[in-house]
Short mmCIF file of N, CA, C and O in Angstrom, two decimals:
data_model
loop_
_atom_site.label_atom_id
_atom_site.label_comp_id
_atom_site.label_asym_id
_atom_site.label_seq_id
_atom_site.Cartn_x
_atom_site.Cartn_y
_atom_site.Cartn_z
N UNK A 732 117.27 42.24 77.98
CA UNK A 732 116.18 42.62 78.85
C UNK A 732 116.74 43.18 80.16
O UNK A 732 117.72 42.68 80.69
N UNK A 733 116.12 44.21 80.67
CA UNK A 733 116.50 44.77 81.95
C UNK A 733 115.60 44.17 83.02
O UNK A 733 114.37 44.29 82.94
N UNK A 734 116.18 43.51 84.00
CA UNK A 734 115.36 42.86 85.04
C UNK A 734 114.79 43.88 86.01
O UNK A 734 115.26 45.01 86.11
N UNK A 735 113.79 43.44 86.74
CA UNK A 735 113.25 44.22 87.85
C UNK A 735 113.96 43.76 89.13
O UNK A 735 114.42 42.62 89.22
N UNK A 736 114.03 44.64 90.09
CA UNK A 736 114.59 44.26 91.38
C UNK A 736 113.72 43.18 92.03
O UNK A 736 112.50 43.14 91.82
N UNK A 737 114.35 42.32 92.79
CA UNK A 737 113.60 41.33 93.56
C UNK A 737 112.69 42.05 94.55
O UNK A 737 112.99 43.15 95.00
N UNK A 738 111.60 41.42 94.87
CA UNK A 738 110.71 41.94 95.91
C UNK A 738 111.30 41.54 97.27
O UNK A 738 112.02 40.55 97.36
N UNK A 739 111.00 42.27 98.29
CA UNK A 739 111.46 41.89 99.63
C UNK A 739 110.99 40.48 99.96
O UNK A 739 111.72 39.72 100.59
N UNK A 740 109.79 40.13 99.53
CA UNK A 740 109.26 38.78 99.79
C UNK A 740 110.18 37.71 99.20
O UNK A 740 110.34 36.63 99.77
N UNK A 741 110.77 38.01 98.04
CA UNK A 741 111.71 37.07 97.43
C UNK A 741 112.98 36.94 98.27
O UNK A 741 113.46 35.84 98.53
N UNK A 742 113.51 38.06 98.69
CA UNK A 742 114.75 38.06 99.48
C UNK A 742 114.51 37.40 100.84
O UNK A 742 115.39 36.71 101.37
N UNK A 743 113.31 37.55 101.37
CA UNK A 743 112.97 36.93 102.65
C UNK A 743 112.89 35.41 102.58
O UNK A 743 112.85 34.74 103.61
N UNK A 744 112.92 34.85 101.40
CA UNK A 744 112.97 33.39 101.27
C UNK A 744 114.35 32.86 101.65
O UNK A 744 114.53 31.69 101.91
N UNK A 745 115.34 33.75 101.66
CA UNK A 745 116.72 33.37 101.97
C UNK A 745 117.20 33.99 103.27
O UNK A 745 117.90 33.35 104.04
N UNK A 746 116.85 35.26 103.50
CA UNK A 746 117.34 35.99 104.67
C UNK A 746 116.24 36.21 105.70
O UNK A 746 115.06 36.25 105.35
N UNK A 747 116.65 36.42 106.94
CA UNK A 747 115.70 36.73 108.00
C UNK A 747 115.16 38.15 107.83
O UNK A 747 115.82 39.01 107.23
N UNK A 748 113.96 38.42 108.36
CA UNK A 748 113.43 39.78 108.28
C UNK A 748 114.38 40.82 108.88
O UNK A 748 114.54 41.91 108.33
N UNK A 749 115.02 40.49 109.99
CA UNK A 749 115.96 41.43 110.61
C UNK A 749 117.12 41.73 109.69
O UNK A 749 117.53 42.89 109.54
N UNK A 750 117.69 40.71 109.05
CA UNK A 750 118.82 40.94 108.17
C UNK A 750 118.40 41.76 106.94
O UNK A 750 119.13 42.66 106.51
N UNK A 751 117.23 41.48 106.39
CA UNK A 751 116.74 42.25 105.24
C UNK A 751 116.61 43.72 105.62
O UNK A 751 117.04 44.61 104.89
N UNK A 752 116.03 43.99 106.78
CA UNK A 752 115.89 45.38 107.24
C UNK A 752 117.25 46.04 107.36
O UNK A 752 117.47 47.16 106.87
N UNK A 753 118.20 45.35 108.00
CA UNK A 753 119.54 45.92 108.18
C UNK A 753 120.24 46.13 106.84
O UNK A 753 120.91 47.15 106.64
N UNK A 754 120.11 45.18 105.93
CA UNK A 754 120.78 45.28 104.62
C UNK A 754 120.21 46.44 103.81
O UNK A 754 120.94 47.10 103.08
N UNK A 755 118.92 46.68 103.93
CA UNK A 755 118.31 47.78 103.18
C UNK A 755 118.60 49.14 103.79
O UNK A 755 118.70 50.13 103.07
N UNK A 756 118.76 49.20 105.11
CA UNK A 756 118.91 50.50 105.78
C UNK A 756 120.34 50.82 106.17
O UNK A 756 120.60 51.92 106.66
N UNK A 757 121.25 49.88 105.99
CA UNK A 757 122.64 50.13 106.36
C UNK A 757 122.89 50.11 107.85
O UNK A 757 123.84 50.73 108.33
N UNK A 758 122.06 49.39 108.59
CA UNK A 758 122.22 49.32 110.05
C UNK A 758 122.83 47.98 110.46
O UNK A 758 122.48 47.43 111.50
N UNK A 759 123.73 47.47 109.65
CA UNK A 759 124.41 46.21 109.94
C UNK A 759 125.34 46.38 111.14
O UNK A 759 125.90 47.47 111.36
N UNK A 760 125.52 45.31 111.88
CA UNK A 760 126.50 45.33 112.97
C UNK A 760 127.90 45.41 112.34
O UNK A 760 128.07 45.13 111.14
N UNK A 761 128.92 45.77 113.12
CA UNK A 761 130.28 45.79 112.56
C UNK A 761 130.67 44.44 111.95
O UNK A 761 131.29 44.41 110.88
N UNK A 762 130.30 43.34 112.58
CA UNK A 762 130.62 42.02 112.03
C UNK A 762 129.88 41.79 110.71
O UNK A 762 130.47 41.32 109.74
N UNK A 763 128.59 42.12 110.67
CA UNK A 763 127.82 41.94 109.44
C UNK A 763 128.38 42.79 108.31
O UNK A 763 128.46 42.34 107.16
N UNK A 764 128.78 44.01 108.62
CA UNK A 764 129.37 44.88 107.60
C UNK A 764 130.69 44.32 107.10
O UNK A 764 130.99 44.37 105.90
N UNK A 765 131.49 43.75 107.99
CA UNK A 765 132.77 43.15 107.60
C UNK A 765 132.53 41.97 106.67
O UNK A 765 133.26 41.78 105.69
N UNK A 766 131.52 41.17 106.94
CA UNK A 766 131.22 40.00 106.13
C UNK A 766 130.86 40.40 104.70
O UNK A 766 131.12 39.66 103.76
N UNK A 767 130.28 41.58 104.51
CA UNK A 767 129.95 42.04 103.16
C UNK A 767 131.19 42.13 102.27
O UNK A 767 131.10 41.95 101.07
N UNK A 768 132.31 42.45 102.84
CA UNK A 768 133.60 42.58 102.16
C UNK A 768 133.68 43.80 101.24
O UNK A 768 134.68 44.01 100.58
N UNK A 769 132.64 44.58 101.15
CA UNK A 769 132.62 45.86 100.44
C UNK A 769 131.83 46.84 101.29
O UNK A 769 130.97 46.43 102.06
N UNK A 770 132.11 48.12 101.19
CA UNK A 770 131.37 49.08 102.00
C UNK A 770 129.89 49.11 101.64
O UNK A 770 129.53 49.11 100.46
N UNK A 771 129.03 49.17 102.67
CA UNK A 771 127.60 49.27 102.42
C UNK A 771 127.28 50.66 101.86
O UNK A 771 127.88 51.66 102.26
N UNK A 772 126.34 50.72 100.97
CA UNK A 772 125.80 51.98 100.46
C UNK A 772 124.38 51.71 99.97
O UNK A 772 124.02 50.55 99.71
N UNK A 773 123.58 52.75 99.83
CA UNK A 773 122.24 52.54 99.26
C UNK A 773 122.32 51.91 97.87
O UNK A 773 121.49 51.08 97.51
N UNK A 774 123.34 52.28 97.11
CA UNK A 774 123.51 51.72 95.77
C UNK A 774 123.85 50.24 95.82
O UNK A 774 123.39 49.45 94.97
N UNK A 775 124.63 49.82 96.83
CA UNK A 775 124.94 48.41 97.00
C UNK A 775 123.66 47.63 97.30
O UNK A 775 123.42 46.57 96.71
N UNK A 776 122.83 48.15 98.18
CA UNK A 776 121.58 47.48 98.51
C UNK A 776 120.69 47.38 97.28
O UNK A 776 120.17 46.30 96.96
N UNK A 777 120.53 48.47 96.55
CA UNK A 777 119.69 48.46 95.35
C UNK A 777 120.25 47.49 94.31
O UNK A 777 119.50 46.74 93.68
N UNK A 778 121.56 47.49 94.14
CA UNK A 778 122.18 46.58 93.18
C UNK A 778 122.02 45.13 93.57
O UNK A 778 121.84 44.25 92.71
N UNK A 779 122.06 44.84 94.85
CA UNK A 779 121.88 43.47 95.34
C UNK A 779 120.46 42.99 95.05
O UNK A 779 120.26 41.85 94.61
N UNK A 780 119.48 43.84 95.28
CA UNK A 780 118.09 43.47 94.99
C UNK A 780 117.90 43.31 93.48
O UNK A 780 117.19 42.43 93.03
N UNK A 781 118.57 44.15 92.68
CA UNK A 781 118.47 44.04 91.23
C UNK A 781 119.12 42.73 90.74
O UNK A 781 118.56 42.04 89.89
N UNK A 782 120.28 42.38 91.29
CA UNK A 782 120.95 41.13 90.91
C UNK A 782 120.08 39.92 91.27
O UNK A 782 119.98 38.96 90.50
N UNK A 783 119.45 39.98 92.43
CA UNK A 783 118.56 38.88 92.82
C UNK A 783 117.38 38.80 91.86
O UNK A 783 116.96 37.71 91.45
N UNK A 784 116.84 39.95 91.46
CA UNK A 784 115.74 39.95 90.50
C UNK A 784 116.16 39.38 89.16
O UNK A 784 115.39 38.66 88.51
N UNK A 785 117.39 39.66 88.75
CA UNK A 785 117.90 39.11 87.49
C UNK A 785 118.01 37.59 87.56
O UNK A 785 117.66 36.89 86.61
N UNK A 786 118.47 37.08 88.69
CA UNK A 786 118.58 35.62 88.86
C UNK A 786 117.19 34.97 88.84
O UNK A 786 117.01 33.90 88.24
N UNK A 787 116.24 35.60 89.48
CA UNK A 787 114.87 35.07 89.50
C UNK A 787 114.31 35.05 88.08
O UNK A 787 113.73 34.06 87.64
N UNK A 788 114.48 36.15 87.36
CA UNK A 788 113.98 36.22 85.98
C UNK A 788 114.68 35.20 85.09
O UNK A 788 114.05 34.58 84.24
N UNK A 789 115.97 35.00 85.28
CA UNK A 789 116.69 34.00 84.49
C UNK A 789 116.14 32.61 84.75
O UNK A 789 116.01 31.80 83.82
N UNK A 790 115.80 32.33 85.99
CA UNK A 790 115.20 31.03 86.30
C UNK A 790 113.88 30.85 85.59
O UNK A 790 113.60 29.78 85.02
N UNK A 791 113.07 31.90 85.57
CA UNK A 791 111.79 31.83 84.86
C UNK A 791 112.00 31.64 83.36
O UNK A 791 111.31 30.84 82.72
N UNK A 792 112.96 32.39 82.82
CA UNK A 792 113.25 32.28 81.38
C UNK A 792 113.80 30.90 81.04
O UNK A 792 113.48 30.34 79.99
N UNK A 793 114.64 30.36 81.89
CA UNK A 793 115.19 29.03 81.63
C UNK A 793 114.09 27.98 81.62
O UNK A 793 114.10 27.07 80.79
N UNK A 794 113.15 28.11 82.53
CA UNK A 794 112.02 27.17 82.54
C UNK A 794 111.18 27.30 81.28
O UNK A 794 110.75 26.31 80.70
N UNK A 795 110.96 28.51 80.84
CA UNK A 795 110.10 28.75 79.68
C UNK A 795 110.81 28.47 78.36
O UNK A 795 110.22 27.90 77.44
N UNK A 796 112.09 28.85 78.27
CA UNK A 796 112.80 28.80 77.00
C UNK A 796 113.87 27.72 76.93
O UNK A 796 114.45 27.51 75.88
N UNK A 797 114.16 27.09 78.05
CA UNK A 797 115.18 26.04 78.07
C UNK A 797 116.57 26.52 78.39
O UNK A 797 117.46 25.72 78.65
N UNK A 798 116.80 27.83 78.39
CA UNK A 798 118.13 28.36 78.69
C UNK A 798 118.00 29.85 79.02
O UNK A 798 117.19 30.56 78.43
N UNK A 799 118.82 30.31 79.92
CA UNK A 799 118.91 31.73 80.25
C UNK A 799 120.25 31.99 80.90
O UNK A 799 120.83 31.10 81.53
N UNK A 800 120.75 33.20 80.75
CA UNK A 800 122.06 33.56 81.29
C UNK A 800 121.95 34.91 81.99
O UNK A 800 121.32 35.83 81.47
N UNK A 801 122.59 35.01 83.14
CA UNK A 801 122.72 36.29 83.84
C UNK A 801 124.19 36.67 83.76
O UNK A 801 125.03 36.04 84.39
N UNK A 802 124.52 37.66 82.96
CA UNK A 802 125.91 38.05 82.78
C UNK A 802 126.50 38.70 84.02
O UNK A 802 127.70 38.64 84.24
N UNK A 803 125.67 39.32 84.83
CA UNK A 803 126.15 39.97 86.04
C UNK A 803 126.58 38.99 87.11
O UNK A 803 127.32 39.34 88.02
N UNK A 804 126.14 37.77 87.01
CA UNK A 804 126.50 36.78 88.01
C UNK A 804 125.91 37.09 89.37
O UNK A 804 125.10 37.99 89.53
N UNK A 805 126.34 36.36 90.35
CA UNK A 805 125.87 36.56 91.72
C UNK A 805 126.92 37.27 92.53
O UNK A 805 128.10 37.27 92.20
N UNK A 806 126.50 37.88 93.59
CA UNK A 806 127.43 38.62 94.44
C UNK A 806 127.86 37.81 95.65
O UNK A 806 128.94 38.00 96.16
N UNK A 807 127.03 36.90 96.09
CA UNK A 807 127.38 36.12 97.28
C UNK A 807 126.55 34.86 97.36
O UNK A 807 125.58 34.69 96.63
N UNK A 808 126.94 34.03 98.26
CA UNK A 808 126.16 32.84 98.61
C UNK A 808 125.49 33.17 99.93
O UNK A 808 126.16 33.31 100.94
N UNK A 809 124.20 33.30 99.91
CA UNK A 809 123.48 33.84 101.05
C UNK A 809 123.13 32.81 102.10
O UNK A 809 122.84 31.67 101.80
N UNK A 810 123.16 33.25 103.34
CA UNK A 810 122.65 32.52 104.49
C UNK A 810 121.62 33.43 105.15
O UNK A 810 121.58 34.62 104.87
N UNK A 811 120.79 32.89 106.03
CA UNK A 811 119.71 33.70 106.61
C UNK A 811 120.15 34.99 107.29
O UNK A 811 119.47 36.00 107.18
N UNK A 812 121.29 34.98 107.97
CA UNK A 812 121.68 36.16 108.75
C UNK A 812 122.98 36.81 108.28
O UNK A 812 123.52 37.67 108.97
N UNK A 813 123.49 36.40 107.12
CA UNK A 813 124.71 37.00 106.59
C UNK A 813 124.65 37.05 105.08
O UNK A 813 123.78 36.46 104.45
N UNK A 814 125.64 37.73 104.51
CA UNK A 814 125.73 37.82 103.05
C UNK A 814 126.76 36.84 102.50
O UNK A 814 127.24 37.01 101.40
N UNK A 815 127.12 35.85 103.26
CA UNK A 815 128.00 34.82 102.71
C UNK A 815 127.71 33.49 103.40
O UNK A 815 127.07 33.44 104.45
N UNK A 816 128.18 32.42 102.81
CA UNK A 816 127.82 31.08 103.24
C UNK A 816 128.36 30.71 104.62
O UNK A 816 127.71 30.00 105.36
N UNK A 817 129.53 31.18 104.97
CA UNK A 817 130.06 30.82 106.29
C UNK A 817 130.62 32.08 106.93
O UNK A 817 131.64 32.61 106.52
N UNK A 818 129.90 32.57 107.91
CA UNK A 818 130.32 33.81 108.58
C UNK A 818 130.96 33.50 109.91
O UNK A 818 130.73 32.53 110.53
#
């Protein structure tokens, strides 16, 4: 199955509105961009939302079917204002 991208409302459950705006538009501060550990691009933002959507769908499938797997894995451990757990 091909997942749908997460909705902004889903991503906002983890990140602040300011960080979501910056992550989508590429207006991260130099420190925020460094924390990404990969260069920002529109494709990176789209892929991040798609990966989050896959994780959400896997959770739904696991609840319904008892098991689900996301082969793409996760890209980071998110905090409200960064793309990693300890910035």
